[in-house]
Amino acid sequence: MSVVVRRLFSRRTLAYVGATTLGVAGGGYYYLNSGPPYPASVLETRRPPPPWTPPSRQAMLDALENSGTHPDSEQFDLLIVGGGATGAGVAVDAASRGLRVALVERGDFSSGTSSKSTKLVHGGVRYLQKAVMELDYEQYKLVCEALHERKIFLHTAPYLSHMLPIMLPIYKYWQVPYYWAGCKLYDLLAGKENMESSYLMSKGKALEIFPMLKREGLVGAVVYYDGQHNDARMNVALIMTAVKLGATVANYCGVTGLHKNADGKLIGAKVRDQLTGREFDVRAKGIINATGPYADTLLKLNSPDHKPIVRPSSGIHITLPAYYAPSQMGLLDPATSDGRVIFFLPWEGGVVAGTTDTPTKVNAENEEVTANEDEVNWVLDEVRRYLSRDIRVRRGDVLSAWAGLRPLIATRSEGGTEGLVRNHLVRVEESGLVTIAGGKWTTYRAMAEDAVNTAVEVFGLQDKVNGPCHTEELRLVGSDGWSPTMFIGLIQRFGLDTDVATQLSDNYGDRAWTVCALAQPTGEQWPLHGVLLSPNYPYLEAEVLYATRHEYACTAVDVLARRTRLAFVNAQAALSALPRVIEIMSEELGWDRARQRQEFERGVKFLQSMGLPPNILSNNEGNGTLSWATWAKKGFLCIVGMHPPAVPTIQAVKGIPQQFSRAKFEPGEIESLKVVFDRYAVVADEDTGLPEGSLVDDDKRLRKDQIKDVLREFAKEWPGSGYERFRDADYRYVLTETGLEDREDVGFDEFVEVCENLKDVSLIPVAPRKVKVERRGIPVEKSGGGV
């Protein structure tokens, strides 16, 4: 006994126990404090921050023009061309170093690729897989860089970005260790900057958290963490931060020419105000090309012999209703039917699904890229593969669909996008033009740092800068007074609805106090303030005023697509809100009726690129909505002084029929179907096997060969109901799907099921064979899964 006691309390045993205790305590302390918590507010009070009104757009234009007329005193150090994520990041970096910075953007800020991303702030699990499986060091470097930038991203703009758990459902047992090891390697590469540790989840737990998943064959899931953000709002926050640091910025200003001195070096550019047509010169010591997929356009303007360096790739996304996924859990399909990656993510009250990877060409005229219908159906097919059979994935559930361009860097003259990595490139032309291209949203800050470092060296600005880059610690506008509970103060002070207060806090940060100060009373008992733009979404009319006064919104599309995100969340709701947005902006900016009509036309055209059918405004003369012939008639009457033309009313826009309806049947449609069904159906005989005592109506059966005749007759009584266009192939497909192909007759409930399936199938446009073949042939090796 004494020997045992001596061994238990020996120095060696005590040393082992002490070391183990310290190790467990240290590991527990590290675990309890792991993950990137929200940075604390720098303000010591809950009082709103002091209001700040940036210089007007006209003041910015005057400053740009003065640099051309008074170059000795007003010359800029840098002129940045491009107002997307990269250009805005470059402006913030350069202005924070004390340089005199100008930025011009041909469209609106983030009107191109930067507002049409997958909304992820991620290292890229797909890139990591490629790095390991193909021993690709470039992919490995990209993952490491992106994981480092991910944490910085979440700390510099905490109100615009957050952690999001993403589930990888597993349907084969051998994939459990494979995906688990991959996610753990992802955590390991992030090191101390990791968000949360990935973990394995049982089948039962996976279905509890994500009940929409297909349960057949499911063996479990792995959950890992990445970041998510509001891309266009983040872009605007970068622009406003640059302005607060002293930068001069102007949207809707395109570069039409470059000025060079006798030595062939760039000294400025000719700029055109797209809204007024006025042209003027801007003088700068150096120019940075940050135009993303359009980089080659400016490079060709600099040198007509330029060979393209960007190989653009198009990716589409769709927005589905919120009931398709849990509000706090995303999903990743790592192996789709053709090898691509697809994300399924909750965002802004909806669910974003995508993306595809299609080699494409850049339109120099800045036309909107649209989502191909075949690609939309492919995404729906992939979503359908992972969801429960109880959930019918319908084309009518697509609330919006958009396409964006990835600015991939070409490493060879020809070929597809499969060999292109998402690394960025900084290059300098003989004229001194600095081009920053490639990369992705997550690495925008590192790209900006490299671009500014190069510009300082090339243009000899070492004496102008106040030090090295410090954007790793620089908080963006709206961050200082924000905290995760700030929305409660908004509710208590202004009497806002909870969803509205949360949306304002998450998208404006501490600037939400200024937005709320513009909110009008509702006239209701609750909420007290905050008139909604759309009754089903938490966007306020006050945001239109704020965007116009404080965020350089110049058009109705700027507000609907990039200051609020209504166009991305629901294109039909954005169309309904369009007249009210035009009305508010007209009062604020003094638009005449011609400009109002122009805004409406532009808005409708943009929303058509977001998934609205192209004929949305045609053939509505009969219901008094939006016939252009009616507008022409009103214009003539205006000329003769009888009455003026007007932008369509909100009620008129709401009266436009939807091509893809979320509800399967219109009000009263089922009752009318019953009337037509009874007209053809007969009471079942005794051989049907129906139980005795059944009601006569329930005993009526319709012969299967009569269904098409019944529906065609119904289509005449209900024009536009969706039964006019179905084909025999659609009819046979639906009978097979519903299990009725071997039946001779159907009851009313079975008839209704056939009707609802026919409406889904007949509404899907048939893609040309050429398009289908081209999509199936898309290379997928390095698509990555995010714009």
Short mmCIF file of N, CA and C in Angstrom, two decimals, residues 12 19 21 23 39 75 85 149 159 173-174 182 214 253 270 283 311 443 469 503 546 555 613 686 702 720:
data_model
loop_
_atom_site.label_atom_id
_atom_site.label_comp_id
_atom_site.label_asym_id
_atom_site.label_seq_id
_atom_site.Cartn_x
_atom_site.Cartn_y
_atom_site.Cartn_z
N ARG A 12 7.22 12.53 -10.38
CA ARG A 12 6.92 12.31 -11.79
C ARG A 12 5.41 12.31 -12.02
N ALA A 19 0.96 18.89 -15.63
CA ALA A 19 1.06 19.25 -17.05
C ALA A 19 -0.25 18.99 -17.78
N THR A 21 -3.27 18.93 -16.44
CA THR A 21 -4.25 19.93 -16.00
C THR A 21 -4.05 21.26 -16.70
N GLY A 23 -2.60 21.69 -19.57
CA GLY A 23 -2.95 21.55 -20.98
C GLY A 23 -4.45 21.59 -21.20
N PRO A 39 -16.28 42.93 -32.88
CA PRO A 39 -15.47 43.94 -32.16
C PRO A 39 -16.38 44.87 -31.39
N GLN A 75 -4.28 69.06 -59.04
CA GLN A 75 -4.00 67.75 -59.61
C GLN A 75 -4.11 66.65 -58.56
N ALA A 85 -15.79 46.62 -56.06
CA ALA A 85 -15.12 46.25 -54.82
C ALA A 85 -13.63 46.61 -54.86
N GLU A 149 -7.78 37.12 -45.05
CA GLU A 149 -8.61 38.29 -45.34
C GLU A 149 -10.03 38.15 -44.81
N TYR A 159 -21.03 45.03 -39.11
CA TYR A 159 -22.48 45.06 -39.29
C TYR A 159 -22.91 44.52 -40.66
N TYR A 173 -21.10 6.41 -46.97
CA TYR A 173 -20.32 6.31 -45.73
C TYR A 173 -18.85 6.62 -45.94
N TRP A 174 -18.31 6.28 -47.12
CA TRP A 174 -16.88 6.54 -47.32
C TRP A 174 -16.58 8.03 -47.39
N GLY A 182 -11.26 17.10 -44.84
CA GLY A 182 -11.13 18.31 -45.63
C GLY A 182 -11.52 19.56 -44.86
N LYS A 214 -33.31 15.87 -48.19
CA LYS A 214 -33.76 14.55 -48.59
C LYS A 214 -33.22 13.53 -47.61
N CYS A 253 -19.74 58.35 -64.40
CA CYS A 253 -18.69 59.12 -65.09
C CYS A 253 -17.75 58.12 -65.75
N LYS A 270 -9.90 61.95 -70.08
CA LYS A 270 -11.13 62.67 -70.43
C LYS A 270 -12.30 61.87 -69.89
N ARG A 283 -6.87 65.65 -64.30
CA ARG A 283 -5.40 65.51 -64.27
C ARG A 283 -4.99 64.73 -63.03
N ARG A 311 -10.27 36.66 -68.90
CA ARG A 311 -11.12 35.65 -69.49
C ARG A 311 -12.40 35.58 -68.65
N THR A 443 -10.87 38.95 -51.08
CA THR A 443 -9.48 39.44 -51.08
C THR A 443 -9.37 40.86 -51.60
N CYS A 469 0.41 50.67 -45.49
CA CYS A 469 -1.01 50.33 -45.46
C CYS A 469 -1.46 49.98 -44.05
N GLN A 503 -32.96 45.01 -40.04
CA GLN A 503 -32.44 45.25 -41.39
C GLN A 503 -31.65 46.54 -41.46
N TYR A 546 -32.51 58.67 -47.95
CA TYR A 546 -31.15 58.57 -47.44
C TYR A 546 -30.17 58.25 -48.58
N THR A 555 -30.38 57.06 -59.74
CA THR A 555 -31.50 56.49 -60.49
C THR A 555 -32.32 55.60 -59.57
N PRO A 613 -40.17 38.39 -66.91
CA PRO A 613 -40.30 38.02 -68.33
C PRO A 613 -40.18 39.24 -69.22
N GLU A 686 -69.76 0.08 -59.71
CA GLU A 686 -69.43 -0.76 -58.56
C GLU A 686 -68.08 -1.43 -58.72
N LEU A 702 -63.05 10.87 -63.95
CA LEU A 702 -62.83 11.43 -65.28
C LEU A 702 -61.88 10.52 -66.04
N GLY A 720 -54.97 32.71 -69.71
CA GLY A 720 -53.76 33.00 -68.94
C GLY A 720 -53.58 32.13 -67.72
#
